[in-house]
Amino acid sequence: MIKILFALLLTTIVTLGNKSDEFLSKATNLDDSIRTSFQSLTSEAQAIRASSQTISLVNLYSSQKHYNRALKLLSAIQPSLPIPFYDFKLAIHEATLHYCVSDPNHAIKILHEARDRTLKYLGKLSKEELSDHFDVLNAVYGMTSKLVSWYKQNGADEGADALATWMVEQSQYRNQNQLPSVVFVSELRVKGPFPELKEFYGHFDELDYIVTSMEKWDYFRENDNWNWGYDTDCNVDIQGSANVSAIPYFKTIKSSDSIQLHELGSVLNRVGSENGNETKFLQVTEIALKKLSPGGKVRQHFGRTNTELAVIYQQSSCVSVAAGGQMSKFDAKFILFDDSFGTEIENICADEEAVFLRVDFQHPHFRGAI
């Protein structure tokens, strides 16, 4: 019952969007509820549930730029959790909040220490025990990719390169001598394989289905009525904007917060039929609708793993993507890329918002591996 009430209250807060007074009133009630739940933890299952609720509220706070409220909540609950549990569940959120309030050195320190402690914790486990801690290892990949991004953004290339080398050595990162790929598909109805999409050989029907479904989904309708949230990673700068005093933003709506996007996900994650046998299409892992400020640029950031690819669909010609040093064509309607190699996304229009749909999906090389 508590879980259902939490979900209902969370949904209410999401729909309030930028109605600040109402948002803060509802969020405060949820905040109090979470703090109370941490005072009476009696099992790991309760701790996991309470932590998930905390992450949801922290992300909501961040999406409306209430960073200090989120930090106070994390500070209040931290003593109730074992250090390893807090490190791989919540430390990345605490560090990111410090990065958002312009304290990058402290953010990097928090995340580095949490990552080191988590690796030490994993190092004590047997192979059998490790197989039950995949979520913890996944968290380490997430911490590492974020640290690489922050080091790069702050000019500390040596630190970034050292961590990137560690990532390359891991089993789920840049396998099979994979190269960076930013490709522009000019005519999606023509069957492949295209030379630049040779890694999709045998999978082009599936890619075609994804982009065709994206194109059919009219996400531009009434987009001003969506409850947009700000970039929770604080990665955006203004580049060449006509309004030099403008505040850069990168707003997002995820499928978990939108019935329409959730329905699109159901369409994309369909099961195909081939020669009478059911065949699972490329698995979609995340869908998001994004809005980037005029002249806004999402600074170079690195994905957690190269087992996924991303495709962007835009109706304007404002979005430009650079991944691994390769730049997309400015007028590309669809842009396919791998963000594990370092990605920058820029709105090259100085006086027009860039609204685009992004879908992340399973890399065909790793169909059997994930």
mmCIF file of C-alpha atoms in Angstrom, residues 49-310:
data_model
loop_
_atom_site.group_PDB
_atom_site.id
_atom_site.type_symbol
_atom_site.label_atom_id
_atom_site.label_comp_id
_atom_site.label_asym_id
_atom_site.label_seq_id
_atom_site.Cartn_x
_atom_site.Cartn_y
_atom_site.Cartn_z
ATOM 1 C CA ARG A 49 12.734 0.144 -1.930
ATOM 2 C CA ALA A 50 13.470 3.240 0.164
ATOM 3 C CA SER A 51 16.615 3.942 -1.880
ATOM 4 C CA SER A 52 14.673 3.666 -5.149
ATOM 5 C CA GLN A 53 12.137 6.147 -3.802
ATOM 6 C CA THR A 54 14.971 8.460 -2.785
ATOM 7 C CA ILE A 55 16.521 8.322 -6.247
ATOM 8 C CA SER A 56 13.157 9.152 -7.825
ATOM 9 C CA LEU A 57 12.711 12.217 -5.620
ATOM 10 C CA VAL A 58 16.354 13.319 -6.017
ATOM 11 C CA ASN A 59 15.945 13.179 -9.798
ATOM 12 C CA LEU A 60 12.741 15.184 -9.532
ATOM 13 C CA TYR A 61 14.440 17.794 -7.345
ATOM 14 C CA SER A 62 17.292 17.989 -9.862
ATOM 15 C CA SER A 63 14.927 18.285 -12.826
ATOM 16 C CA GLN A 64 13.554 21.476 -11.252
ATOM 17 C CA LYS A 65 17.004 22.659 -10.057
ATOM 18 C CA HIS A 66 16.332 22.168 -6.336
ATOM 19 C CA TYR A 67 19.829 20.765 -5.826
ATOM 20 C CA ASN A 68 20.288 21.755 -2.176
ATOM 21 C CA ARG A 69 17.021 20.087 -1.165
ATOM 22 C CA ALA A 70 18.213 16.874 -2.800
ATOM 23 C CA LEU A 71 21.587 17.083 -1.036
ATOM 24 C CA LYS A 72 19.895 17.594 2.350
ATOM 25 C CA LEU A 73 17.750 14.502 1.772
ATOM 26 C CA LEU A 74 20.792 12.355 0.913
ATOM 27 C CA SER A 75 22.669 13.701 3.932
ATOM 28 C CA ALA A 76 19.746 12.786 6.200
ATOM 29 C CA ILE A 77 19.436 9.176 5.048
ATOM 30 C CA GLN A 78 23.111 8.299 4.551
ATOM 31 C CA PRO A 79 23.737 7.255 8.212
ATOM 32 C CA SER A 80 20.942 4.667 7.934
ATOM 33 C CA LEU A 81 22.675 2.690 5.172
ATOM 34 C CA PRO A 82 25.807 0.508 5.100
ATOM 35 C CA ILE A 83 28.627 2.280 3.262
ATOM 36 C CA PRO A 84 28.871 -0.221 0.337
ATOM 37 C CA PHE A 85 25.118 -0.024 -0.214
ATOM 38 C CA TYR A 86 25.116 3.786 -0.220
ATOM 39 C CA ASP A 87 28.166 3.889 -2.507
ATOM 40 C CA PHE A 88 26.716 1.906 -5.392
ATOM 41 C CA LYS A 89 23.116 3.075 -4.983
ATOM 42 C CA LEU A 90 23.284 6.768 -4.108
ATOM 43 C CA ALA A 91 26.841 8.175 -4.179
ATOM 44 C CA ILE A 92 26.673 8.926 -7.915
ATOM 45 C CA HIS A 93 23.582 11.062 -7.298
ATOM 46 C CA GLU A 94 25.242 12.940 -4.424
ATOM 47 C CA ALA A 95 28.345 13.612 -6.520
ATOM 48 C CA THR A 96 26.280 14.801 -9.494
ATOM 49 C CA LEU A 97 24.401 17.265 -7.288
ATOM 50 C CA HIS A 98 27.698 18.786 -6.160
ATOM 51 C CA TYR A 99 28.727 19.024 -9.808
ATOM 52 C CA CYS A 100 25.469 20.866 -10.506
ATOM 53 C CA VAL A 101 26.169 23.461 -7.803
ATOM 54 C CA SER A 102 29.553 24.209 -9.415
ATOM 55 C CA ASP A 103 31.720 22.187 -7.063
ATOM 56 C CA PRO A 104 33.432 19.802 -9.513
ATOM 57 C CA ASN A 105 36.437 18.993 -7.329
ATOM 58 C CA HIS A 106 34.254 17.847 -4.447
ATOM 59 C CA ALA A 107 32.011 15.929 -6.853
ATOM 60 C CA ILE A 108 34.981 14.067 -8.331
ATOM 61 C CA LYS A 109 36.349 13.310 -4.849
ATOM 62 C CA ILE A 110 33.030 11.856 -3.656
ATOM 63 C CA LEU A 111 32.591 9.691 -6.726
ATOM 64 C CA HIS A 112 36.200 8.515 -6.886
ATOM 65 C CA GLU A 113 36.158 7.423 -3.252
ATOM 66 C CA ALA A 114 32.815 5.651 -3.677
ATOM 67 C CA ARG A 115 34.082 3.879 -6.794
ATOM 68 C CA ASP A 116 37.303 2.777 -5.069
ATOM 69 C CA ARG A 117 35.386 1.417 -2.060
ATOM 70 C CA THR A 118 32.953 -0.422 -4.326
ATOM 71 C CA LEU A 119 35.766 -2.026 -6.330
ATOM 72 C CA LYS A 120 37.425 -3.082 -3.070
ATOM 73 C CA TYR A 121 34.119 -4.591 -1.943
ATOM 74 C CA LEU A 122 33.759 -6.505 -5.226
ATOM 75 C CA GLY A 123 37.375 -7.686 -4.995
ATOM 76 C CA LYS A 124 36.559 -9.657 -1.844
ATOM 77 C CA LEU A 125 33.815 -11.672 -3.537
ATOM 78 C CA SER A 126 34.180 -15.090 -5.126
ATOM 79 C CA LYS A 127 33.251 -15.674 -8.788
ATOM 80 C CA GLU A 128 29.979 -17.223 -7.672
ATOM 81 C CA GLU A 129 29.177 -14.233 -5.481
ATOM 82 C CA LEU A 130 30.120 -11.810 -8.257
ATOM 83 C CA SER A 131 27.479 -13.326 -10.524
ATOM 84 C CA ASP A 132 24.874 -12.129 -8.018
ATOM 85 C CA HIS A 133 26.304 -8.603 -7.934
ATOM 86 C CA PHE A 134 25.961 -7.577 -11.563
ATOM 87 C CA ASP A 135 24.034 -4.455 -10.514
ATOM 88 C CA VAL A 136 26.987 -3.364 -8.375
ATOM 89 C CA LEU A 137 29.439 -3.863 -11.249
ATOM 90 C CA ASN A 138 27.043 -1.962 -13.485
ATOM 91 C CA ALA A 139 27.117 0.893 -10.975
ATOM 92 C CA VAL A 140 30.929 0.937 -11.167
ATOM 93 C CA TYR A 141 30.722 1.308 -14.958
ATOM 94 C CA GLY A 142 28.337 4.208 -14.449
ATOM 95 C CA MET A 143 30.638 5.884 -11.922
ATOM 96 C CA THR A 144 33.647 5.442 -14.176
ATOM 97 C CA SER A 145 32.019 6.843 -17.306
ATOM 98 C CA LYS A 146 30.806 9.869 -15.352
ATOM 99 C CA LEU A 147 34.292 10.466 -13.939
ATOM 100 C CA VAL A 148 35.775 10.250 -17.444
ATOM 101 C CA SER A 149 33.237 12.860 -18.590
ATOM 102 C CA TRP A 150 33.972 15.207 -15.679
ATOM 103 C CA TYR A 151 37.745 14.907 -16.067
ATOM 104 C CA LYS A 152 37.461 15.693 -19.782
ATOM 105 C CA GLN A 153 35.129 18.627 -19.169
ATOM 106 C CA ASN A 154 37.567 20.107 -16.648
ATOM 107 C CA GLY A 155 40.708 19.632 -18.749
ATOM 108 C CA ALA A 156 42.148 16.729 -16.731
ATOM 109 C CA ASP A 157 42.839 14.485 -19.722
ATOM 110 C CA GLU A 158 45.377 12.312 -17.893
ATOM 111 C CA GLY A 159 42.832 11.253 -15.271
ATOM 112 C CA ALA A 160 40.210 10.681 -17.941
ATOM 113 C CA ASP A 161 42.538 8.563 -20.070
ATOM 114 C CA ALA A 162 43.537 6.372 -17.121
ATOM 115 C CA LEU A 163 39.919 5.574 -16.316
ATOM 116 C CA ALA A 164 39.043 5.118 -19.978
ATOM 117 C CA THR A 165 41.840 2.552 -20.254
ATOM 118 C CA TRP A 166 40.310 0.658 -17.346
ATOM 119 C CA MET A 167 36.926 0.755 -19.084
ATOM 120 C CA VAL A 168 38.388 -0.558 -22.342
ATOM 121 C CA GLU A 169 39.776 -3.547 -20.455
ATOM 122 C CA GLN A 170 36.326 -4.510 -19.173
ATOM 123 C CA SER A 171 34.261 -7.157 -20.899
ATOM 124 C CA GLN A 172 31.344 -4.862 -21.747
ATOM 125 C CA TYR A 173 33.227 -1.926 -23.229
ATOM 126 C CA ARG A 174 34.432 -1.461 -26.799
ATOM 127 C CA ASN A 175 34.520 -5.112 -27.725
ATOM 128 C CA GLN A 176 35.518 -6.455 -31.146
ATOM 129 C CA ASN A 177 37.743 -3.429 -31.910
ATOM 130 C CA GLN A 178 34.588 -1.388 -32.297
ATOM 131 C CA LEU A 179 35.039 2.018 -33.923
ATOM 132 C CA PRO A 180 33.142 5.232 -33.205
ATOM 133 C CA SER A 181 30.111 5.590 -35.446
ATOM 134 C CA VAL A 182 28.099 8.646 -36.343
ATOM 135 C CA VAL A 183 26.109 7.863 -39.449
ATOM 136 C CA PHE A 184 23.539 9.738 -41.456
ATOM 137 C CA VAL A 185 20.873 7.673 -43.217
ATOM 138 C CA SER A 186 19.420 9.693 -46.085
ATOM 139 C CA GLU A 187 16.842 7.175 -47.288
ATOM 140 C CA LEU A 188 15.570 4.767 -44.682
ATOM 141 C CA ARG A 189 13.224 2.829 -46.958
ATOM 142 C CA VAL A 190 16.053 1.359 -49.011
ATOM 143 C CA LYS A 191 17.107 -1.986 -47.637
ATOM 144 C CA GLY A 192 20.699 -2.405 -46.464
ATOM 145 C CA PRO A 193 23.278 -3.134 -45.727
ATOM 146 C CA PHE A 194 24.646 0.358 -46.303
ATOM 147 C CA PRO A 195 28.456 0.523 -46.390
ATOM 148 C CA GLU A 196 28.494 2.757 -43.300
ATOM 149 C CA LEU A 197 26.054 0.425 -41.548
ATOM 150 C CA LYS A 198 27.858 -2.836 -42.220
ATOM 151 C CA GLU A 199 27.579 -3.777 -38.540
ATOM 152 C CA PHE A 200 23.804 -3.890 -39.075
ATOM 153 C CA TYR A 201 23.985 -6.629 -41.679
ATOM 154 C CA GLY A 202 21.110 -8.950 -40.918
ATOM 155 C CA HIS A 203 19.545 -6.379 -38.596
ATOM 156 C CA PHE A 204 18.565 -3.578 -40.940
ATOM 157 C CA ASP A 205 14.878 -4.521 -40.962
ATOM 158 C CA GLU A 206 14.928 -4.046 -37.215
ATOM 159 C CA LEU A 207 16.654 -0.648 -37.422
ATOM 160 C CA ASP A 208 14.253 0.361 -40.169
ATOM 161 C CA TYR A 209 11.332 -0.592 -37.932
ATOM 162 C CA ILE A 210 12.683 1.529 -35.072
ATOM 163 C CA VAL A 211 13.208 4.678 -37.142
ATOM 164 C CA THR A 212 9.936 4.266 -39.048
ATOM 165 C CA SER A 213 8.046 4.013 -35.753
ATOM 166 C CA MET A 214 9.877 7.077 -34.418
ATOM 167 C CA GLU A 215 8.998 9.023 -37.543
ATOM 168 C CA LYS A 216 5.313 8.110 -37.284
ATOM 169 C CA TRP A 217 5.095 9.236 -33.671
ATOM 170 C CA ASP A 218 4.048 12.903 -33.753
ATOM 171 C CA TYR A 219 5.979 14.052 -30.718
ATOM 172 C CA PHE A 220 5.963 17.714 -31.757
ATOM 173 C CA ARG A 221 2.268 18.112 -31.106
ATOM 174 C CA GLU A 222 1.596 20.405 -28.165
ATOM 175 C CA ASN A 223 5.155 19.985 -26.964
ATOM 176 C CA ASP A 224 4.849 23.155 -24.860
ATOM 177 C CA ASN A 225 2.307 21.318 -22.709
ATOM 178 C CA TRP A 226 4.765 18.588 -21.745
ATOM 179 C CA ASN A 227 6.098 18.750 -18.184
ATOM 180 C CA TRP A 228 9.736 19.279 -19.055
ATOM 181 C CA GLY A 229 12.504 18.688 -16.529
ATOM 182 C CA TYR A 230 16.010 20.143 -16.700
ATOM 183 C CA ASP A 231 19.182 18.180 -17.425
ATOM 184 C CA THR A 232 20.011 16.347 -14.213
ATOM 185 C CA ASP A 233 23.681 15.957 -15.207
ATOM 186 C CA CYS A 234 24.297 19.709 -15.652
ATOM 187 C CA ASN A 235 26.306 19.218 -18.835
ATOM 188 C CA VAL A 236 25.068 22.156 -20.931
ATOM 189 C CA ASP A 237 26.829 25.333 -22.087
ATOM 190 C CA ILE A 238 25.769 28.105 -24.454
ATOM 191 C CA GLN A 239 27.671 28.204 -27.760
ATOM 192 C CA GLY A 240 27.253 31.149 -30.127
ATOM 193 C CA SER A 241 23.819 32.155 -28.874
ATOM 194 C CA ALA A 242 22.405 35.469 -30.024
ATOM 195 C CA ASN A 243 21.379 36.000 -26.403
ATOM 196 C CA VAL A 244 24.634 35.823 -24.464
ATOM 197 C CA SER A 245 22.813 36.187 -21.142
ATOM 198 C CA ALA A 246 20.622 33.157 -21.846
ATOM 199 C CA ILE A 247 20.583 30.290 -19.347
ATOM 200 C CA PRO A 248 21.394 27.044 -21.157
ATOM 201 C CA TYR A 249 19.042 24.142 -20.664
ATOM 202 C CA PHE A 250 18.631 20.566 -21.765
ATOM 203 C CA LYS A 251 15.174 19.403 -20.761
ATOM 204 C CA THR A 252 14.038 15.794 -20.814
ATOM 205 C CA ILE A 253 10.913 13.688 -20.562
ATOM 206 C CA LYS A 254 11.538 9.974 -20.070
ATOM 207 C CA SER A 255 9.212 7.111 -20.869
ATOM 208 C CA SER A 256 8.763 6.471 -17.134
ATOM 209 C CA ASP A 257 7.147 9.926 -16.847
ATOM 210 C CA SER A 258 5.038 9.889 -20.007
ATOM 211 C CA ILE A 259 2.220 7.582 -21.063
ATOM 212 C CA GLN A 260 2.797 8.510 -24.715
ATOM 213 C CA LEU A 261 6.500 7.638 -24.585
ATOM 214 C CA HIS A 262 5.770 4.456 -22.650
ATOM 215 C CA GLU A 263 3.325 3.421 -25.364
ATOM 216 C CA LEU A 264 5.954 4.134 -28.017
ATOM 217 C CA GLY A 265 8.336 1.877 -26.101
ATOM 218 C CA SER A 266 5.775 -0.909 -26.217
ATOM 219 C CA VAL A 267 5.533 -0.489 -29.969
ATOM 220 C CA LEU A 268 9.305 -0.516 -30.457
ATOM 221 C CA ASN A 269 9.928 -3.528 -28.234
ATOM 222 C CA ARG A 270 7.707 -5.762 -30.325
ATOM 223 C CA VAL A 271 8.257 -9.403 -31.158
ATOM 224 C CA GLY A 272 8.664 -10.097 -34.868
ATOM 225 C CA SER A 273 7.767 -13.253 -36.751
ATOM 226 C CA GLU A 274 10.265 -14.867 -39.091
ATOM 227 C CA ASN A 275 9.588 -18.141 -40.922
ATOM 228 C CA GLY A 276 6.924 -18.985 -38.405
ATOM 229 C CA ASN A 277 9.300 -18.480 -35.481
ATOM 230 C CA GLU A 278 9.045 -15.554 -33.086
ATOM 231 C CA THR A 279 12.165 -13.415 -33.160
ATOM 232 C CA LYS A 280 12.925 -10.710 -30.630
ATOM 233 C CA PHE A 281 13.731 -7.408 -32.295
ATOM 234 C CA LEU A 282 16.504 -5.111 -31.081
ATOM 235 C CA GLN A 283 15.715 -4.367 -27.460
ATOM 236 C CA VAL A 284 14.993 -0.703 -26.722
ATOM 237 C CA THR A 285 16.556 0.288 -23.393
ATOM 238 C CA GLU A 286 15.510 3.941 -23.068
ATOM 239 C CA ILE A 287 13.318 6.502 -24.793
ATOM 240 C CA ALA A 288 13.402 10.230 -24.111
ATOM 241 C CA LEU A 289 12.077 13.436 -25.629
ATOM 242 C CA LYS A 290 14.621 16.245 -25.284
ATOM 243 C CA LYS A 291 14.723 19.998 -25.753
ATOM 244 C CA LEU A 292 18.030 21.878 -26.067
ATOM 245 C CA SER A 293 18.277 25.658 -25.664
ATOM 246 C CA PRO A 294 19.185 27.868 -28.656
ATOM 247 C CA GLY A 295 22.957 27.680 -29.003
ATOM 248 C CA GLY A 296 23.071 25.055 -26.265
ATOM 249 C CA LYS A 297 25.750 22.400 -26.260
ATOM 250 C CA VAL A 298 25.829 19.224 -24.181
ATOM 251 C CA ARG A 299 29.493 18.933 -23.254
ATOM 252 C CA GLN A 300 31.480 15.828 -24.072
ATOM 253 C CA HIS A 301 30.224 12.898 -22.033
ATOM 254 C CA PHE A 302 30.846 9.163 -22.136
ATOM 255 C CA GLY A 303 28.293 6.374 -22.061
ATOM 256 C CA ARG A 304 28.484 3.541 -19.559
ATOM 257 C CA THR A 305 28.817 0.765 -22.137
ATOM 258 C CA ASN A 306 29.072 0.169 -25.865
ATOM 259 C CA THR A 307 26.485 -2.597 -25.777
ATOM 260 C CA GLU A 308 23.963 0.064 -26.803
ATOM 261 C CA LEU A 309 23.540 2.496 -29.681
ATOM 262 C CA ALA A 310 21.407 5.632 -29.861
#
